[in-house]
PDB file of C-alpha atoms in Angstrom:
ATOM      1  CA  MET A1138      55.712 -40.943  96.118  1.00 73.00           C
ATOM      2  CA  VAL A1139      52.486 -40.224  97.985  1.00 79.00           C
ATOM      3  CA  GLU A1140      49.349 -41.255  96.114  1.00 85.00           C
ATOM      4  CA  PHE A1141      46.509 -38.813  96.729  1.00 96.00           C
ATOM      5  CA  LYS A1142      43.021 -40.309  96.906  1.00 97.00           C
ATOM      6  CA  GLY A1143      39.635 -39.288  98.263  1.00 98.00           C
ATOM      7  CA  SER A1144      38.668 -35.799  99.427  1.00 98.00           C
ATOM      8  CA  ILE A1145      41.550 -33.357  98.964  1.00 98.00           C
ATOM      9  CA  VAL A1146      40.149 -30.157 100.406  1.00 98.00           C
ATOM     10  CA  PRO A1147      41.124 -26.857  98.715  1.00 98.00           C
ATOM     11  CA  LEU A1148      41.239 -24.569 101.734  1.00 98.00           C
ATOM     12  CA  VAL A1149      40.274 -20.923 101.677  1.00 98.00           C
ATOM     13  CA  THR A1150      43.010 -18.476 102.665  1.00 98.00           C
ATOM     14  CA  PRO A1151      41.712 -16.647 105.755  1.00 98.00           C
ATOM     15  CA  PHE A1152      42.578 -12.976 106.134  1.00 98.00           C
ATOM     16  CA  ARG A1153      42.311 -10.565 109.038  1.00 97.00           C
ATOM     17  CA  ASN A1154      42.953  -6.885 108.352  1.00 97.00           C
ATOM     18  CA  GLY A1155      44.534  -7.744 105.010  1.00 96.00           C
ATOM     19  CA  VAL A1156      47.051 -10.355 106.186  1.00 97.00           C
ATOM     20  CA  ILE A1157      46.915 -14.148 106.492  1.00 98.00           C
ATOM     21  CA  ASP A1158      45.090 -15.090 109.681  1.00 98.00           C
ATOM     22  CA  GLU A1159      47.214 -17.867 111.185  1.00 98.00           C
ATOM     23  CA  ALA A1160      44.794 -18.714 114.006  1.00 98.00           C
ATOM     24  CA  ALA A1161      41.871 -19.078 111.615  1.00 98.00           C
ATOM     25  CA  PHE A1162      43.995 -21.146 109.241  1.00 98.00           C
ATOM     26  CA  GLU A1163      44.840 -23.557 112.043  1.00 98.00           C
ATOM     27  CA  ARG A1164      41.151 -23.823 112.995  1.00 98.00           C
ATOM     28  CA  LEU A1165      40.210 -24.652 109.416  1.00 98.00           C
ATOM     29  CA  ILE A1166      42.899 -27.332 109.171  1.00 98.00           C
ATOM     30  CA  GLU A1167      41.970 -28.954 112.494  1.00 98.00           C
ATOM     31  CA  ARG A1168      38.320 -29.090 111.457  1.00 98.00           C
ATOM     32  CA  GLN A1169      39.211 -30.843 108.213  1.00 98.00           C
ATOM     33  CA  ILE A1170      41.431 -33.440 109.849  1.00 98.00           C
ATOM     34  CA  GLU A1171      38.869 -34.175 112.576  1.00 98.00           C
ATOM     35  CA  ALA A1172      36.193 -34.642 109.888  1.00 98.00           C
ATOM     36  CA  GLY A1173      38.242 -37.289 108.081  1.00 98.00           C
ATOM     37  CA  SER A1174      39.390 -35.415 104.978  1.00 98.00           C
ATOM     38  CA  HIS A1175      41.975 -37.492 103.138  1.00 98.00           C
ATOM     39  CA  ALA A1176      44.344 -34.646 102.225  1.00 98.00           C
ATOM     40  CA  LEU A1177      44.506 -30.865 102.089  1.00 98.00           C
ATOM     41  CA  SER A1178      45.458 -28.363  99.425  1.00 98.00           C
ATOM     42  CA  VAL A1179      46.406 -24.692  99.647  1.00 98.00           C
ATOM     43  CA  GLY A1180      47.079 -22.100  96.996  1.00 96.00           C
ATOM     44  CA  GLY A1181      44.504 -23.326  94.486  1.00 94.00           C
ATOM     45  CA  THR A1182      41.651 -21.282  93.041  1.00 94.00           C
ATOM     46  CA  THR A1183      39.687 -21.343  96.298  1.00 97.00           C
ATOM     47  CA  GLY A1184      42.707 -19.917  98.138  1.00 97.00           C
ATOM     48  CA  GLU A1185      42.878 -16.692  96.058  1.00 97.00           C
ATOM     49  CA  PRO A1186      46.426 -17.309  94.782  1.00 96.00           C
ATOM     50  CA  GLY A1187      46.230 -14.503  92.236  1.00 94.00           C
ATOM     51  CA  THR A1188      46.069 -11.935  95.029  1.00 96.00           C
ATOM     52  CA  LEU A1189      48.905 -13.479  97.072  1.00 97.00           C
ATOM     53  CA  SER A1190      52.551 -12.598  96.590  1.00 97.00           C
ATOM     54  CA  VAL A1191      55.043 -15.370  95.863  1.00 98.00           C
ATOM     55  CA  GLU A1192      56.375 -15.049  99.415  1.00 98.00           C
ATOM     56  CA  GLU A1193      52.862 -15.261 100.864  1.00 98.00           C
ATOM     57  CA  ARG A1194      52.166 -18.395  98.868  1.00 98.00           C
ATOM     58  CA  LYS A1195      55.316 -20.054 100.145  1.00 98.00           C
ATOM     59  CA  TYR A1196      54.459 -18.952 103.674  1.00 98.00           C
ATOM     60  CA  LEU A1197      50.978 -20.460 103.346  1.00 98.00           C
ATOM     61  CA  ILE A1198      52.528 -23.824 102.416  1.00 98.00           C
ATOM     62  CA  GLU A1199      54.908 -23.551 105.373  1.00 98.00           C
ATOM     63  CA  LEU A1200      52.003 -22.787 107.731  1.00 98.00           C
ATOM     64  CA  ALA A1201      49.921 -25.660 106.389  1.00 98.00           C
ATOM     65  CA  LEU A1202      52.724 -28.161 106.911  1.00 98.00           C
ATOM     66  CA  ARG A1203      53.321 -26.826 110.419  1.00 98.00           C
ATOM     67  CA  PHE A1204      49.652 -27.152 111.405  1.00 98.00           C
ATOM     68  CA  ILE A1205      49.061 -30.499 109.652  1.00 98.00           C
ATOM     69  CA  ARG A1206      52.019 -32.108 111.461  1.00 98.00           C
ATOM     70  CA  GLY A1207      52.159 -35.039 109.053  1.00 97.00           C
ATOM     71  CA  ARG A1208      48.627 -36.255 109.781  1.00 98.00           C
ATOM     72  CA  VAL A1209      47.427 -35.959 106.159  1.00 98.00           C
ATOM     73  CA  PRO A1210      49.280 -35.203 102.916  1.00 98.00           C
ATOM     74  CA  LEU A1211      49.489 -31.681 101.488  1.00 98.00           C
ATOM     75  CA  LEU A1212      48.990 -30.975  97.792  1.00 98.00           C
ATOM     76  CA  ALA A1213      50.459 -27.503  97.382  1.00 98.00           C
ATOM     77  CA  GLY A1214      49.052 -25.217  94.702  1.00 98.00           C
ATOM     78  CA  THR A1215      52.194 -23.816  93.102  1.00 98.00           C
ATOM     79  CA  GLY A1216      51.249 -22.683  89.608  1.00 97.00           C
ATOM     80  CA  THR A1217      51.135 -19.135  88.251  1.00 96.00           C
ATOM     81  CA  LEU A1218      51.048 -17.708  84.744  1.00 94.00           C
ATOM     82  CA  ARG A1219      54.850 -17.189  84.933  1.00 96.00           C
ATOM     83  CA  LEU A1220      57.320 -20.057  84.678  1.00 98.00           C
ATOM     84  CA  ASP A1221      59.941 -18.498  86.959  1.00 98.00           C
ATOM     85  CA  GLU A1222      57.425 -17.944  89.764  1.00 98.00           C
ATOM     86  CA  THR A1223      55.984 -21.431  89.323  1.00 98.00           C
ATOM     87  CA  LEU A1224      59.444 -22.980  89.556  1.00 98.00           C
ATOM     88  CA  ASP A1225      60.226 -20.886  92.633  1.00 98.00           C
ATOM     89  CA  ILE A1226      57.057 -21.872  94.526  1.00 98.00           C
ATOM     90  CA  THR A1227      57.199 -25.527  93.436  1.00 98.00           C
ATOM     91  CA  THR A1228      60.824 -26.073  94.440  1.00 98.00           C
ATOM     92  CA  ALA A1229      60.190 -24.292  97.749  1.00 98.00           C
ATOM     93  CA  ALA A1230      57.168 -26.539  98.415  1.00 98.00           C
ATOM     94  CA  TYR A1231      59.284 -29.621  97.700  1.00 98.00           C
ATOM     95  CA  LYS A1232      62.056 -28.500 100.037  1.00 98.00           C
ATOM     96  CA  MET A1233      59.538 -27.736 102.787  1.00 98.00           C
ATOM     97  CA  GLY A1234      58.090 -31.242 102.559  1.00 98.00           C
ATOM     98  CA  ALA A1235      54.828 -30.893 100.634  1.00 98.00           C
ATOM     99  CA  GLN A1236      53.858 -34.295  99.266  1.00 98.00           C
ATOM    100  CA  GLY A1237      52.727 -33.016  95.872  1.00 98.00           C
ATOM    101  CA  ALA A1238      52.264 -29.937  93.689  1.00 98.00           C
ATOM    102  CA  LEU A1239      49.109 -28.831  91.890  1.00 98.00           C
ATOM    103  CA  VAL A1240      50.153 -26.755  88.877  1.00 98.00           C
ATOM    104  CA  ILE A1241      47.484 -24.726  87.121  1.00 97.00           C
ATOM    105  CA  THR A1242      47.347 -24.084  83.385  1.00 96.00           C
ATOM    106  CA  PRO A1243      48.872 -20.611  82.889  1.00 95.00           C
ATOM    107  CA  TYR A1244      45.847 -18.360  82.719  1.00 92.00           C
ATOM    108  CA  TYR A1245      44.929 -15.352  80.551  1.00 92.00           C
ATOM    109  CA  ILE A1246      47.735 -15.790  77.981  1.00 92.00           C
ATOM    110  CA  LYS A1247      46.142 -18.898  76.375  1.00 95.00           C
ATOM    111  CA  PRO A1248      49.297 -20.852  75.439  1.00 96.00           C
ATOM    112  CA  ASN A1249      49.230 -23.453  72.679  1.00 97.00           C
ATOM    113  CA  GLN A1250      49.740 -27.144  73.425  1.00 98.00           C
ATOM    114  CA  GLU A1251      53.484 -27.094  72.723  1.00 98.00           C
ATOM    115  CA  GLY A1252      53.837 -24.204  75.154  1.00 98.00           C
ATOM    116  CA  LEU A1253      51.879 -26.113  77.793  1.00 98.00           C
ATOM    117  CA  TYR A1254      54.059 -29.183  77.293  1.00 98.00           C
ATOM    118  CA  ARG A1255      57.236 -27.156  77.754  1.00 98.00           C
ATOM    119  CA  PHE A1256      55.855 -25.264  80.749  1.00 98.00           C
ATOM    120  CA  PHE A1257      54.702 -28.323  82.680  1.00 98.00           C
ATOM    121  CA  GLY A1258      57.726 -30.310  81.570  1.00 98.00           C
ATOM    122  CA  GLN A1259      60.160 -27.797  83.038  1.00 98.00           C
ATOM    123  CA  VAL A1260      58.256 -27.795  86.329  1.00 98.00           C
ATOM    124  CA  ALA A1261      58.296 -31.600  86.498  1.00 98.00           C
ATOM    125  CA  GLN A1262      61.982 -31.695  85.618  1.00 98.00           C
ATOM    126  CA  ALA A1263      62.834 -29.245  88.414  1.00 98.00           C
ATOM    127  CA  VAL A1264      61.428 -31.566  91.123  1.00 98.00           C
ATOM    128  CA  PRO A1265      61.732 -35.109  89.731  1.00 98.00           C
ATOM    129  CA  GLN A1266      60.935 -36.739  93.089  1.00 97.00           C
ATOM    130  CA  MET A1267      57.757 -34.723  93.655  1.00 98.00           C
ATOM    131  CA  PRO A1268      54.344 -35.828  92.319  1.00 98.00           C
ATOM    132  CA  ILE A1269      52.952 -33.239  89.906  1.00 98.00           C
ATOM    133  CA  VAL A1270      49.203 -32.883  89.372  1.00 98.00           C
ATOM    134  CA  LEU A1271      48.210 -30.849  86.331  1.00 98.00           C
ATOM    135  CA  TYR A1272      45.285 -28.465  86.808  1.00 98.00           C
ATOM    136  CA  ASN A1273      42.949 -28.346  83.816  1.00 97.00           C
ATOM    137  CA  ILE A1274      40.506 -25.468  84.305  1.00 95.00           C
ATOM    138  CA  PRO A1275      39.485 -24.105  80.900  1.00 94.00           C
ATOM    139  CA  GLY A1276      36.804 -21.825  82.327  1.00 92.00           C
ATOM    140  CA  ARG A1277      39.398 -19.700  84.147  1.00 89.00           C
ATOM    141  CA  ALA A1278      42.516 -20.367  82.086  1.00 91.00           C
ATOM    142  CA  GLY A1279      40.837 -19.952  78.702  1.00 92.00           C
ATOM    143  CA  ILE A1280      42.561 -23.060  77.324  1.00 95.00           C
ATOM    144  CA  GLU A1281      42.275 -26.819  77.846  1.00 96.00           C
ATOM    145  CA  ILE A1282      45.150 -29.243  78.304  1.00 97.00           C
ATOM    146  CA  LYS A1283      44.461 -31.690  75.491  1.00 98.00           C
ATOM    147  CA  VAL A1284      44.504 -35.415  76.205  1.00 98.00           C
ATOM    148  CA  GLU A1285      47.417 -35.797  73.768  1.00 98.00           C
ATOM    149  CA  THR A1286      49.459 -33.248  75.728  1.00 98.00           C
ATOM    150  CA  VAL A1287      48.775 -34.998  79.034  1.00 98.00           C
ATOM    151  CA  ALA A1288      49.772 -38.338  77.481  1.00 98.00           C
ATOM    152  CA  ARG A1289      53.011 -36.819  76.195  1.00 98.00           C
ATOM    153  CA  LEU A1290      53.835 -35.336  79.609  1.00 98.00           C
ATOM    154  CA  ARG A1291      53.041 -38.607  81.354  1.00 98.00           C
ATOM    155  CA  ARG A1292      55.312 -40.490  78.976  1.00 97.00           C
ATOM    156  CA  ASP A1293      58.262 -38.101  79.316  1.00 98.00           C
ATOM    157  CA  PHE A1294      58.029 -37.162  83.017  1.00 98.00           C
ATOM    158  CA  LYS A1295      57.253 -39.997  85.419  1.00 97.00           C
ATOM    159  CA  ASN A1296      56.384 -37.625  88.257  1.00 98.00           C
ATOM    160  CA  VAL A1297      53.435 -36.199  86.290  1.00 98.00           C
ATOM    161  CA  VAL A1298      51.011 -38.497  88.087  1.00 98.00           C
ATOM    162  CA  GLY A1299      47.599 -36.872  87.856  1.00 98.00           C
ATOM    163  CA  LEU A1300      45.245 -34.172  86.685  1.00 98.00           C
ATOM    164  CA  LYS A1301      42.560 -32.074  88.344  1.00 98.00           C
ATOM    165  CA  HIS A1302      39.723 -31.759  85.849  1.00 97.00           C
ATOM    166  CA  SER A1303      37.567 -28.661  86.377  1.00 95.00           C
ATOM    167  CA  SER A1304      35.193 -29.112  83.477  1.00 94.00           C
ATOM    168  CA  LYS A1305      31.766 -30.616  82.840  1.00 93.00           C
ATOM    169  CA  ASP A1306      33.281 -32.782  80.121  1.00 93.00           C
ATOM    170  CA  VAL A1307      33.191 -36.186  81.835  1.00 94.00           C
ATOM    171  CA  GLU A1308      33.980 -37.879  78.517  1.00 95.00           C
ATOM    172  CA  TYR A1309      37.429 -36.250  78.745  1.00 96.00           C
ATOM    173  CA  VAL A1310      38.125 -38.355  81.842  1.00 97.00           C
ATOM    174  CA  SER A1311      37.299 -41.629  80.101  1.00 97.00           C
ATOM    175  CA  GLU A1312      39.371 -40.731  77.051  1.00 97.00           C
ATOM    176  CA  LEU A1313      42.275 -39.574  79.213  1.00 98.00           C
ATOM    177  CA  LEU A1314      42.378 -42.787  81.244  1.00 98.00           C
ATOM    178  CA  ARG A1315      42.070 -44.854  78.073  1.00 97.00           C
ATOM    179  CA  ARG A1316      45.023 -43.058  76.494  1.00 96.00           C
ATOM    180  CA  VAL A1317      47.270 -42.520  79.498  1.00 96.00           C
ATOM    181  CA  GLY A1318      46.466 -45.586  81.583  1.00 95.00           C
ATOM    182  CA  ARG A1319      44.155 -46.362  84.469  1.00 93.00           C
ATOM    183  CA  ASP A1320      47.014 -45.871  86.939  1.00 94.00           C
ATOM    184  CA  PHE A1321      46.955 -42.128  86.170  1.00 97.00           C
ATOM    185  CA  SER A1322      45.127 -40.222  88.907  1.00 98.00           C
ATOM    186  CA  VAL A1323      42.242 -37.952  87.945  1.00 98.00           C
ATOM    187  CA  TYR A1324      40.618 -35.649  90.503  1.00 98.00           C
ATOM    188  CA  CYS A1325      37.272 -33.966  90.002  1.00 98.00           C
ATOM    189  CA  GLY A1326      37.418 -30.173  90.127  1.00 96.00           C
ATOM    190  CA  LEU A1327      33.693 -29.485  89.730  1.00 94.00           C
ATOM    191  CA  GLU A1328      31.948 -30.207  93.005  1.00 94.00           C
ATOM    192  CA  ALA A1329      28.639 -31.619  91.743  1.00 95.00           C
ATOM    193  CA  LEU A1330      30.431 -34.019  89.371  1.00 97.00           C
ATOM    194  CA  THR A1331      32.585 -35.737  91.999  1.00 98.00           C
ATOM    195  CA  PHE A1332      30.473 -38.896  92.142  1.00 98.00           C
ATOM    196  CA  PRO A1333      29.969 -39.208  88.348  1.00 97.00           C
ATOM    197  CA  MET A1334      33.674 -38.665  87.646  1.00 97.00           C
ATOM    198  CA  MET A1335      34.718 -41.169  90.287  1.00 98.00           C
ATOM    199  CA  CYS A1336      32.327 -43.697  88.765  1.00 97.00           C
ATOM    200  CA  VAL A1337      34.298 -43.562  85.490  1.00 97.00           C
ATOM    201  CA  GLY A1338      37.705 -43.733  87.139  1.00 97.00           C
ATOM    202  CA  ALA A1339      38.622 -40.549  89.021  1.00 98.00           C
ATOM    203  CA  VAL A1340      40.232 -41.350  92.377  1.00 98.00           C
ATOM    204  CA  GLY A1341      39.069 -38.323  94.319  1.00 98.00           C
ATOM    205  CA  THR A1342      37.934 -34.755  94.360  1.00 98.00           C
ATOM    206  CA  ILE A1343      39.391 -31.336  95.084  1.00 97.00           C
ATOM    207  CA  ALA A1344      36.014 -29.853  95.996  1.00 93.00           C
ATOM    208  CA  ALA A1345      35.499 -26.426  97.550  1.00 97.00           C
ATOM    209  CA  THR A1346      32.247 -27.645  99.145  1.00 98.00           C
ATOM    210  CA  ALA A1347      34.332 -29.636 101.610  1.00 98.00           C
ATOM    211  CA  ASN A1348      35.177 -26.337 103.312  1.00 98.00           C
ATOM    212  CA  TRP A1349      31.539 -26.514 104.512  1.00 98.00           C
ATOM    213  CA  LEU A1350      30.845 -30.266 104.476  1.00 98.00           C
ATOM    214  CA  PRO A1351      34.177 -32.020 105.050  1.00 98.00           C
ATOM    215  CA  LYS A1352      32.776 -35.178 106.638  1.00 98.00           C
ATOM    216  CA  GLU A1353      30.117 -35.778 103.995  1.00 98.00           C
ATOM    217  CA  THR A1354      32.519 -35.142 101.105  1.00 98.00           C
ATOM    218  CA  ALA A1355      35.124 -37.491 102.549  1.00 98.00           C
ATOM    219  CA  GLN A1356      32.504 -40.169 103.211  1.00 98.00           C
ATOM    220  CA  MET A1357      31.136 -39.971  99.672  1.00 98.00           C
ATOM    221  CA  CYS A1358      34.631 -40.360  98.230  1.00 98.00           C
ATOM    222  CA  GLN A1359      35.491 -43.248 100.530  1.00 98.00           C
ATOM    223  CA  LEU A1360      32.270 -45.092  99.753  1.00 98.00           C
ATOM    224  CA  THR A1361      32.841 -44.676  96.023  1.00 98.00           C
ATOM    225  CA  LEU A1362      36.435 -45.885  96.275  1.00 98.00           C
ATOM    226  CA  GLU A1363      35.118 -48.955  98.108  1.00 98.00           C
ATOM    227  CA  GLY A1364      32.508 -49.623  95.402  1.00 97.00           C
ATOM    228  CA  ARG A1365      29.574 -48.797  97.712  1.00 98.00           C
ATOM    229  CA  TYR A1366      27.914 -46.762  94.992  1.00 97.00           C
ATOM    230  CA  LYS A1367      24.340 -46.836  96.259  1.00 97.00           C
ATOM    231  CA  GLU A1368      25.333 -45.322  99.600  1.00 98.00           C
ATOM    232  CA  ALA A1369      27.624 -42.799  97.913  1.00 98.00           C
ATOM    233  CA  LEU A1370      24.781 -41.780  95.602  1.00 98.00           C
ATOM    234  CA  GLU A1371      22.714 -40.713  98.605  1.00 97.00           C
ATOM    235  CA  LEU A1372      25.489 -38.376  99.722  1.00 98.00           C
ATOM    236  CA  HIS A1373      25.859 -37.087  96.160  1.00 98.00           C
ATOM    237  CA  TYR A1374      22.238 -35.912  96.175  1.00 98.00           C
ATOM    238  CA  TYR A1375      22.464 -34.715  99.766  1.00 98.00           C
ATOM    239  CA  GLY A1376      25.247 -32.259  98.870  1.00 97.00           C
ATOM    240  CA  LEU A1377      23.852 -30.871  95.623  1.00 97.00           C
ATOM    241  CA  GLU A1378      22.521 -27.577  97.010  1.00 98.00           C
ATOM    242  CA  ALA A1379      25.779 -26.891  98.874  1.00 98.00           C
ATOM    243  CA  ASN A1380      27.722 -27.645  95.693  1.00 97.00           C
ATOM    244  CA  ASP A1381      25.552 -25.195  93.808  1.00 97.00           C
ATOM    245  CA  ALA A1382      25.814 -22.533  96.518  1.00 98.00           C
ATOM    246  CA  VAL A1383      29.604 -22.344  96.214  1.00 98.00           C
ATOM    247  CA  PHE A1384      29.024 -20.669  92.848  1.00 97.00           C
ATOM    248  CA  TRP A1385      26.132 -18.343  93.656  1.00 98.00           C
ATOM    249  CA  ASP A1386      28.877 -15.730  93.565  1.00 98.00           C
ATOM    250  CA  THR A1387      32.546 -15.957  92.652  1.00 97.00           C
ATOM    251  CA  ASN A1388      34.377 -18.623  94.654  1.00 97.00           C
ATOM    252  CA  PRO A1389      35.428 -18.165  97.506  1.00 98.00           C
ATOM    253  CA  ILE A1390      33.014 -15.321  98.383  1.00 98.00           C
ATOM    254  CA  PRO A1391      30.124 -17.655  99.346  1.00 98.00           C
ATOM    255  CA  LEU A1392      32.493 -19.989 101.209  1.00 98.00           C
ATOM    256  CA  LYS A1393      33.985 -17.252 103.363  1.00 98.00           C
ATOM    257  CA  THR A1394      30.604 -15.644 103.969  1.00 98.00           C
ATOM    258  CA  VAL A1395      29.223 -18.837 105.517  1.00 98.00           C
ATOM    259  CA  LEU A1396      32.479 -19.760 107.276  1.00 98.00           C
ATOM    260  CA  SER A1397      32.402 -16.359 108.962  1.00 98.00           C
ATOM    261  CA  TRP A1398      28.903 -17.073 110.304  1.00 98.00           C
ATOM    262  CA  MET A1399      30.286 -20.362 111.607  1.00 98.00           C
ATOM    263  CA  GLY A1400      32.996 -18.470 113.503  1.00 97.00           C
ATOM    264  CA  LEU A1401      35.834 -20.067 111.568  1.00 98.00           C
ATOM    265  CA  CYS A1402      37.293 -17.066 109.723  1.00 98.00           C
ATOM    266  CA  GLN A1403      36.606 -13.447 108.836  1.00 97.00           C
ATOM    267  CA  LYS A1404      34.345 -12.488 105.935  1.00 97.00           C
ATOM    268  CA  GLU A1405      37.348 -11.005 104.186  1.00 97.00           C
ATOM    269  CA  TRP A1406      38.964 -11.426 100.785  1.00 96.00           C
ATOM    270  CA  ARG A1407      41.282  -9.382  98.637  1.00 96.00           C
ATOM    271  CA  GLU A1408      40.178  -7.001  95.942  1.00 95.00           C
ATOM    272  CA  PRO A1409      39.079  -7.129  93.218  1.00 96.00           C
ATOM    273  CA  LEU A1410      36.772  -9.625  94.983  1.00 96.00           C
ATOM    274  CA  GLY A1411      34.028  -7.872  96.917  1.00 95.00           C
ATOM    275  CA  PRO A1412      31.027  -8.621  99.145  1.00 96.00           C
ATOM    276  CA  THR A1413      28.085 -10.458  97.659  1.00 97.00           C
ATOM    277  CA  THR A1414      24.588  -9.010  97.406  1.00 98.00           C
ATOM    278  CA  PRO A1415      22.027  -9.041 100.256  1.00 97.00           C
ATOM    279  CA  GLU A1416      19.876 -11.349  98.137  1.00 98.00           C
ATOM    280  CA  ILE A1417      22.648 -13.943  97.782  1.00 98.00           C
ATOM    281  CA  GLU A1418      23.506 -13.622 101.472  1.00 98.00           C
ATOM    282  CA  ALA A1419      19.888 -14.458 102.301  1.00 97.00           C
ATOM    283  CA  ARG A1420      20.022 -17.546 100.059  1.00 98.00           C
ATOM    284  CA  LEU A1421      23.332 -18.589 101.629  1.00 98.00           C
ATOM    285  CA  ARG A1422      21.886 -18.210 105.111  1.00 98.00           C
ATOM    286  CA  ARG A1423      18.934 -20.455 104.275  1.00 97.00           C
ATOM    287  CA  MET A1424      21.286 -23.020 102.732  1.00 98.00           C
ATOM    288  CA  ALA A1425      23.609 -22.940 105.759  1.00 98.00           C
ATOM    289  CA  GLU A1426      20.666 -23.376 108.115  1.00 97.00           C
ATOM    290  CA  SER A1427      19.309 -26.319 106.127  1.00 97.00           C
ATOM    291  CA  TYR A1428      22.651 -28.154 106.464  1.00 97.00           C
ATOM    292  CA  GLY A1429      22.994 -27.298 110.138  1.00 97.00           C
ATOM    293  CA  LEU A1430      26.090 -25.167 109.564  1.00 98.00           C
ATOM    294  CA  ILE A1431      24.474 -22.350 111.533  1.00 96.00           C
ATOM    295  CA  PRO A1432      21.425 -22.393 113.828  1.00 94.00           C
ATOM    296  CA  ALA A1433      18.087 -22.201 112.022  1.00 87.00           C
ATOM    297  CA  LYS A1434      15.828 -19.250 112.730  1.00 78.00           C
ATOM    298  CA  GLU A1435      12.222 -19.815 113.741  1.00 63.00           C
ATOM    299  CA  GLY A1436      10.047 -20.470 110.721  1.00 58.00           C
ATOM    300  CA  HIS A1437      12.935 -21.529 108.510  1.00 58.00           C
ATOM    301  CA  PRO A1438      13.236 -25.035 106.995  1.00 56.00           C
ATOM    302  CA  PRO A1439      14.410 -27.846 109.286  1.00 54.00           C
ATOM    303  CA  VAL A1440      17.951 -29.166 109.072  1.00 54.00           C
ATOM    304  CA  LEU A1441      18.387 -31.744 106.300  1.00 61.00           C
ATOM    305  CA  PRO A1442      18.518 -35.258 107.726  1.00 58.00           C
ATOM    306  CA  ASP A1443      21.457 -37.567 107.175  1.00 57.00           C
ATOM    307  CA  PRO A1444      20.695 -39.074 103.749  1.00 60.00           C
ATOM    308  CA  SER A1445      20.491 -42.644 105.016  1.00 49.00           C
ATOM    309  CA  GLY A1446      20.359 -42.395 108.791  1.00 51.00           C
ATOM    310  CA  LYS A1447      23.699 -44.193 108.938  1.00 56.00           C
ATOM    311  CA  GLN A1448      27.169 -43.268 110.052  1.00 48.00           C
ATOM    312  CA  TYR A1449      29.607 -44.123 107.272  1.00 44.00           C
ATOM    313  CA  VAL A1450      33.014 -45.523 108.156  1.00 40.00           C
TER     314      VAL A1450
END
């Protein structure tokens, strides 16, 4: 089984006139690979899965694998709030060659822990050779996967290998690794907490900010994995405003707004998402200029310098 580590970038789903924009999707993937991202992910929160049909989600996985051409692993987002759809997308991803599946906690219906165990267990059982990463995101799902439930799943299904933790509760990570074992892979799902979570044992991040700053995110993860914490800390502080900016409006609205200015995709999403306000656009433009994502206008702040003046390898 592939072991995912480092910066696993949750790609936006680019649209043009309401359909998936294949050319833009290829551009986004090439940019990530050239920047040194360790792996890619599609169909997670950043990719607007709730507005994609099951067939579109499978097609997105197929496209990603075609454009990646085996250069980095793909962690396919396959979860929905329905078991039958989740099984359909997950088994399709496995057959297509995705190296892992990211399965979100069923949202809105707020299942109890026994229901979560049965849901994730059936998914793991359907693809026993495929690594399954649980997706704990209480802010959107309305329910947390308890440490005891993760431990039970890990014990009963050997392909349940990790968990994406989208919560400010860093203590959860320590308790989880204590209970489940340090060989269990935890991935940070809150951008600004990537460095702190990796310092207590997470092995990587699935950070939306990497859509803007792929090189810096990958470097920070690599430095932390290598124990070069002081250098990684500089990159942690360097990226804080970009991490914050992702959530100035609902993700992925800020991401796509800036990516459109960069010429990488259209400023287009599916309803009920809508355009951000002129005030937030102005803040995003200043942020993008400060990081050198777009050219700075006269009188605006200079581009932020590299945090240490070094090139990290």
